[in-house]
Short mmCIF file of C-alpha atoms in Angstrom, two decimals:
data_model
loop_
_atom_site.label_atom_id
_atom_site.label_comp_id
_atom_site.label_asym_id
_atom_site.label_seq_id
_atom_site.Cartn_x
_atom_site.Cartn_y
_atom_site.Cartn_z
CA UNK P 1224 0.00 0.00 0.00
CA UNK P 1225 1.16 3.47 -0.56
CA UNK P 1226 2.12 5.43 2.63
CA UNK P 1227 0.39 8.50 2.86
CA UNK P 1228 2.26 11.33 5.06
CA UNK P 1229 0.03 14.48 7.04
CA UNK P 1230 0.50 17.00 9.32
CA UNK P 1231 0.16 15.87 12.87
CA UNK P 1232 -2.10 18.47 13.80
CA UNK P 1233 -3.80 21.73 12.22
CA UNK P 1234 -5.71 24.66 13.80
CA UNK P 1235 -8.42 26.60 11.84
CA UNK P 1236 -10.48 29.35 12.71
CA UNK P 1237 -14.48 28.92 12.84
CA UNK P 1238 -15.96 30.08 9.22
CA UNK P 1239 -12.84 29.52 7.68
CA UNK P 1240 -11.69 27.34 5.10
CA UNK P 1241 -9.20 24.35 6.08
CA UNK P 1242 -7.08 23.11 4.02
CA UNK P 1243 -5.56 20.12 5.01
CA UNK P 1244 -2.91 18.48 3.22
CA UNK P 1245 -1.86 15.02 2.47
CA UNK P 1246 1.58 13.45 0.42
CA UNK P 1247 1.40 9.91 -1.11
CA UNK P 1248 4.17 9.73 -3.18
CA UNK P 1249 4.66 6.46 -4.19
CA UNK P 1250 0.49 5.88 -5.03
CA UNK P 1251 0.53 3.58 -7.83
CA UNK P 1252 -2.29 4.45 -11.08
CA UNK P 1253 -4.81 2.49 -10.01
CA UNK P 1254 -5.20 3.14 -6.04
CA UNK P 1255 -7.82 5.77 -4.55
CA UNK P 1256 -7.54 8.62 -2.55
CA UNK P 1257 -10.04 8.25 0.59
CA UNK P 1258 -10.71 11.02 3.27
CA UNK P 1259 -11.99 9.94 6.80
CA UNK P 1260 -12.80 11.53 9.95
CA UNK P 1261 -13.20 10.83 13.53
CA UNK P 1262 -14.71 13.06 16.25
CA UNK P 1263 -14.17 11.92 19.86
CA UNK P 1264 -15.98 8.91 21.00
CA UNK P 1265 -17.67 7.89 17.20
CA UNK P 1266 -16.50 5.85 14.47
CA UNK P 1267 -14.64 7.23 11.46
CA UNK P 1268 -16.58 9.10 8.75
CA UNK P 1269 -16.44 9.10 5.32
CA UNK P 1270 -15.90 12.39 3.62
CA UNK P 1271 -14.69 11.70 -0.09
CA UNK P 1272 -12.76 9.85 -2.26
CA UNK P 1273 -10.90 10.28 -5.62
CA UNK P 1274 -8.79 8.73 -8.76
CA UNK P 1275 -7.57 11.54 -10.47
CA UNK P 1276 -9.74 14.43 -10.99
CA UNK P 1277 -10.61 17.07 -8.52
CA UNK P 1278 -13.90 15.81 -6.35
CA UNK P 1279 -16.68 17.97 -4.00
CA UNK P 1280 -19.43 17.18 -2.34
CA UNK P 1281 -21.76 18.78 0.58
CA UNK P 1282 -19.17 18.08 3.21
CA UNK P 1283 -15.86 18.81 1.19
CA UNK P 1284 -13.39 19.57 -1.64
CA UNK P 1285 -10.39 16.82 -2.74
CA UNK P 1286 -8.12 18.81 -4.60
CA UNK P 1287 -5.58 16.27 -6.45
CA UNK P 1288 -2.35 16.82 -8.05
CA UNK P 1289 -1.29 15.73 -11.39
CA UNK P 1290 1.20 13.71 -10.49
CA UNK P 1291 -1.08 12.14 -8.06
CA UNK P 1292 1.82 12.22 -5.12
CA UNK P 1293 -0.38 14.96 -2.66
CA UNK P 1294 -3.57 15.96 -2.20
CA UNK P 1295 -5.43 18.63 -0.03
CA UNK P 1296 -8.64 18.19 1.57
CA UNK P 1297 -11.06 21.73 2.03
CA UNK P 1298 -13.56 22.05 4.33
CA UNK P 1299 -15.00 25.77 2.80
CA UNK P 1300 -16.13 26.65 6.10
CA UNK P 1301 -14.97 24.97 9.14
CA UNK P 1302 -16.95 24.87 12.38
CA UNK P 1303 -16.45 23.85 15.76
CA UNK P 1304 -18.00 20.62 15.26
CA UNK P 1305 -15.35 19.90 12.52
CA UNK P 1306 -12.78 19.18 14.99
CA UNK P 1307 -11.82 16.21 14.65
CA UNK P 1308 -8.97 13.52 13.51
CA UNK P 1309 -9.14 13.55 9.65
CA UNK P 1310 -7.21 10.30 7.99
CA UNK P 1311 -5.73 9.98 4.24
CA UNK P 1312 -5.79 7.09 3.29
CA UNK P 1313 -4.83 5.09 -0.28
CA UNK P 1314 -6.40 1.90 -0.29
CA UNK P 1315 -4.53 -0.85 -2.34
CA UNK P 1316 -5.90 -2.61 -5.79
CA UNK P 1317 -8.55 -4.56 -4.08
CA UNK P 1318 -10.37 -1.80 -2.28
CA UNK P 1319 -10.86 -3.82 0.72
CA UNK P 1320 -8.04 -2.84 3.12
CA UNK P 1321 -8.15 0.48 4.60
CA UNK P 1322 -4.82 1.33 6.57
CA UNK P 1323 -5.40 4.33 8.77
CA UNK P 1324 -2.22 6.24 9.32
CA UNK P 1325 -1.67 8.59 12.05
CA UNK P 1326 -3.93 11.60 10.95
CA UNK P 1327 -4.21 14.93 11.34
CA UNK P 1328 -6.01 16.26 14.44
CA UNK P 1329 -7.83 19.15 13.39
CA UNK P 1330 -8.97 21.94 15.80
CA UNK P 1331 -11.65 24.55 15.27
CA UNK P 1332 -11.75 27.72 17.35
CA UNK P 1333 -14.13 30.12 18.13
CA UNK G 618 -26.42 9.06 13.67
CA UNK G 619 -24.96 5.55 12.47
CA UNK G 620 -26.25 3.02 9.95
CA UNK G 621 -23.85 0.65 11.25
CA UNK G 622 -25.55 -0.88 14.81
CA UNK G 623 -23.31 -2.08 17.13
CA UNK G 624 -23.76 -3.73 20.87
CA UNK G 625 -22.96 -3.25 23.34
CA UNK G 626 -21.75 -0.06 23.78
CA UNK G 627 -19.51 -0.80 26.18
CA UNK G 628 -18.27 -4.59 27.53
CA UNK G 629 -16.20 -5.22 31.10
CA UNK G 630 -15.08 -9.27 30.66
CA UNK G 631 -12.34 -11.46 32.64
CA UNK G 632 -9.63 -13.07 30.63
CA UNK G 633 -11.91 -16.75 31.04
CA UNK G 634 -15.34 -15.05 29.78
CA UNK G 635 -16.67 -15.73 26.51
CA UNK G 636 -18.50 -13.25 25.01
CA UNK G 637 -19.70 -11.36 21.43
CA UNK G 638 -19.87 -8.32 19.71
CA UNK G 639 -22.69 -7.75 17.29
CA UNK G 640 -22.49 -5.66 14.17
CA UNK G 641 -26.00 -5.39 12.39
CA UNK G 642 -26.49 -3.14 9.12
CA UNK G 643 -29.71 -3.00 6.71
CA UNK G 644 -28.26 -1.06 4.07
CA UNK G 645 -27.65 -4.18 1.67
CA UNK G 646 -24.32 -3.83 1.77
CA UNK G 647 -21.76 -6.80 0.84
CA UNK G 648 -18.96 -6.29 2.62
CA UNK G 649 -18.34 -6.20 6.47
CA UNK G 650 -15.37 -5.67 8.59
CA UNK G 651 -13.93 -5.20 12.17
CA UNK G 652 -11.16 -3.18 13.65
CA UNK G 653 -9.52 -2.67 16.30
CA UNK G 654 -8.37 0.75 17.72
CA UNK G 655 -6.28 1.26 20.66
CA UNK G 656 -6.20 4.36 22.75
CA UNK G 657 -5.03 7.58 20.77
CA UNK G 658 -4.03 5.13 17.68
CA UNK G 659 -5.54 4.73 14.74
CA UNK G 660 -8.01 1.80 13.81
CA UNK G 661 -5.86 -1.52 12.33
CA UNK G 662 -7.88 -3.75 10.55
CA UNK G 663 -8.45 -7.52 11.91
CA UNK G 664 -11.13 -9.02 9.39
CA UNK G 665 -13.57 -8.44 6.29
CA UNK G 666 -15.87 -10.50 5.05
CA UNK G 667 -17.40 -10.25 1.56
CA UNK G 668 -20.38 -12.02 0.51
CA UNK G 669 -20.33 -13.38 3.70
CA UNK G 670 -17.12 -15.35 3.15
CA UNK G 671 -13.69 -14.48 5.79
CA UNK G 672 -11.99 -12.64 2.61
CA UNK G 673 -9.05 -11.00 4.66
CA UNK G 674 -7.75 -12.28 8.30
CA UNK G 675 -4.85 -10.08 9.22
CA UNK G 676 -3.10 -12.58 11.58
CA UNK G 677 -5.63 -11.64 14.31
CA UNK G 678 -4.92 -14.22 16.76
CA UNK G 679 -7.29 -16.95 17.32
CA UNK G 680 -9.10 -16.20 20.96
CA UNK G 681 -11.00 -13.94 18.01
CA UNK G 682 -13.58 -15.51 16.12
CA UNK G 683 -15.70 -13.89 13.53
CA UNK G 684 -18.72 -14.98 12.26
CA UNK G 685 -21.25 -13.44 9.31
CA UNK G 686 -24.15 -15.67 9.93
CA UNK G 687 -26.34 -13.75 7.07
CA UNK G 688 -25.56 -10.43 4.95
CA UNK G 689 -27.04 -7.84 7.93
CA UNK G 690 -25.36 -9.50 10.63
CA UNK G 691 -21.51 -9.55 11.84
CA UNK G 692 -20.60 -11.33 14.88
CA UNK G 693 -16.75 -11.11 16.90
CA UNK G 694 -16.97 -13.66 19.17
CA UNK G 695 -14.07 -13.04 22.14
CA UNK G 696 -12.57 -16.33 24.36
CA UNK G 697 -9.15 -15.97 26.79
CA UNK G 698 -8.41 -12.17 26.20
CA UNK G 699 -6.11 -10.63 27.49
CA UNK G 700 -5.75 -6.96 29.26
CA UNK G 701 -3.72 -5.97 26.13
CA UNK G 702 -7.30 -6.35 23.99
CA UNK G 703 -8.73 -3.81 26.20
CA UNK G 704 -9.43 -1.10 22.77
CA UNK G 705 -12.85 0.08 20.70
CA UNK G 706 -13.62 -2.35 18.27
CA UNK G 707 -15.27 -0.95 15.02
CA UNK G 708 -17.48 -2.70 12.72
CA UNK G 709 -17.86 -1.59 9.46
CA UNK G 710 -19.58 -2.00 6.14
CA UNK G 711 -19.78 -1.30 2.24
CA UNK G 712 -21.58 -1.92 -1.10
CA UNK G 713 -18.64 -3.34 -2.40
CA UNK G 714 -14.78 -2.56 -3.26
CA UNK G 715 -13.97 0.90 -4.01
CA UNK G 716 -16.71 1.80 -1.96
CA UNK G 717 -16.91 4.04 0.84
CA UNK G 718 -17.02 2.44 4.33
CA UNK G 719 -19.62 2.98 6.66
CA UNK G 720 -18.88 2.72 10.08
CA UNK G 721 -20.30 1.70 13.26
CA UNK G 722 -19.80 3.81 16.94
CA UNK G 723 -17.74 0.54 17.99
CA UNK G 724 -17.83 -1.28 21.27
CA UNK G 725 -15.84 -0.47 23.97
CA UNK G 726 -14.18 -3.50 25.49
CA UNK G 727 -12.17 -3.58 28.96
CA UNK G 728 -10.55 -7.05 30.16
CA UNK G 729 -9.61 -7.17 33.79
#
């Protein structure tokens, strides 16, 4: 599996944007780019996922780089309840195995 | 809230108890898994099943026994743990591969 590489820890201001990046630099052509997060005491949440293009939905952005070796996750406007551990992850050729690295631990302030 | 039902919530056993964790979803999904996450870590895999058939075991040793009796249900059935196992345990869930995994709020499990 590739090994993805983030930021141990971020801190955004509520109504910003965050932008929180993410380096995989050995992700091979066919493996996905999947964003998860985890408040305090739930399981992890699915945000987004991507191949190649640029992806957004109504909880995010997934801005992708050509060369496929980083990407940067945007939440437009962060807010408190946002805070959270948010995992890269690049699952390998099957799909089925998700390796969780060690995240980024993203705090909102007021 | 979760689409992914798990119970219980929360689980205090001795290293000789035998008990289970239950994982139930009704979304039709295919594939089910479990994980295990340890205290400020981040969750590590242990099984998935697909089509209710043990597709991946990631040398989880054997006091852990899974079991996908139909497509809704996943079962992790726990014998001999030891204080080391203490962690949440996630269950999981998705249409398929390449498909986003929906997950459970996990059950927290303390062995004295």
């Amino acid at each position: 599996d590739a090994k993805t590489t983030q930021p141990p820890s971020m801190d955004c201001a509520e109504g910003r944007a965050a932008n929180l990046p993410c380096n995989h630099s050995t992700i091979s052509g066919n493996e996905y780019v999947y964003w998860y997060r985890q408040i305090h005491s739930q399981g992890p949440q699915y945000i987004i996922h991507g191949l190649k293009n640029n992806e957004t939905n109504e909880m995010a952005s997934l801005i992708i780089t050509e060369d496929r070796k980083s990407s940067t996750l945007i939440l437009p406007h962060a807010t408190l309840r946002d805070t959270a551990v948010y995992y890269c992850i690049v699952t390998e050729t099957s799909g089925s195995r998700l390796t969780f690295g060690e995240g980024t631990q993203l705090t909102v302030n007021p | 809230d979760t689409e992914v039902t798990q119970t219980p919530k929360h689980l205090v056993m001795g290293m000789t108890n035998k008990k289970s964790l239950k994982c139930e979803q009704h979304m039709g999904h295919r594939a089910m898994y479990w994980y295990k996450q340890k205290a400020k870590k981040p969750p590590e895999l242990m099984f998935v099943y697909s089509y209710e058939k043990l597709s991946i075991n990631e040398s989880v040793p054997s006091r852990f026994s899974p079991e996908c009796p139909n497509s809704s249900l996943l079962n992790l059935h726990l014998h001999a743990l030891q204080p080391e196992d203490s962690a949440l345990y996630l269950c999981a869930s998705s249409p398929g591969q390449f498909q986003p995994q929906h997950f459970g709020d996990g059950t927290r499990l303390s062995i004295l």
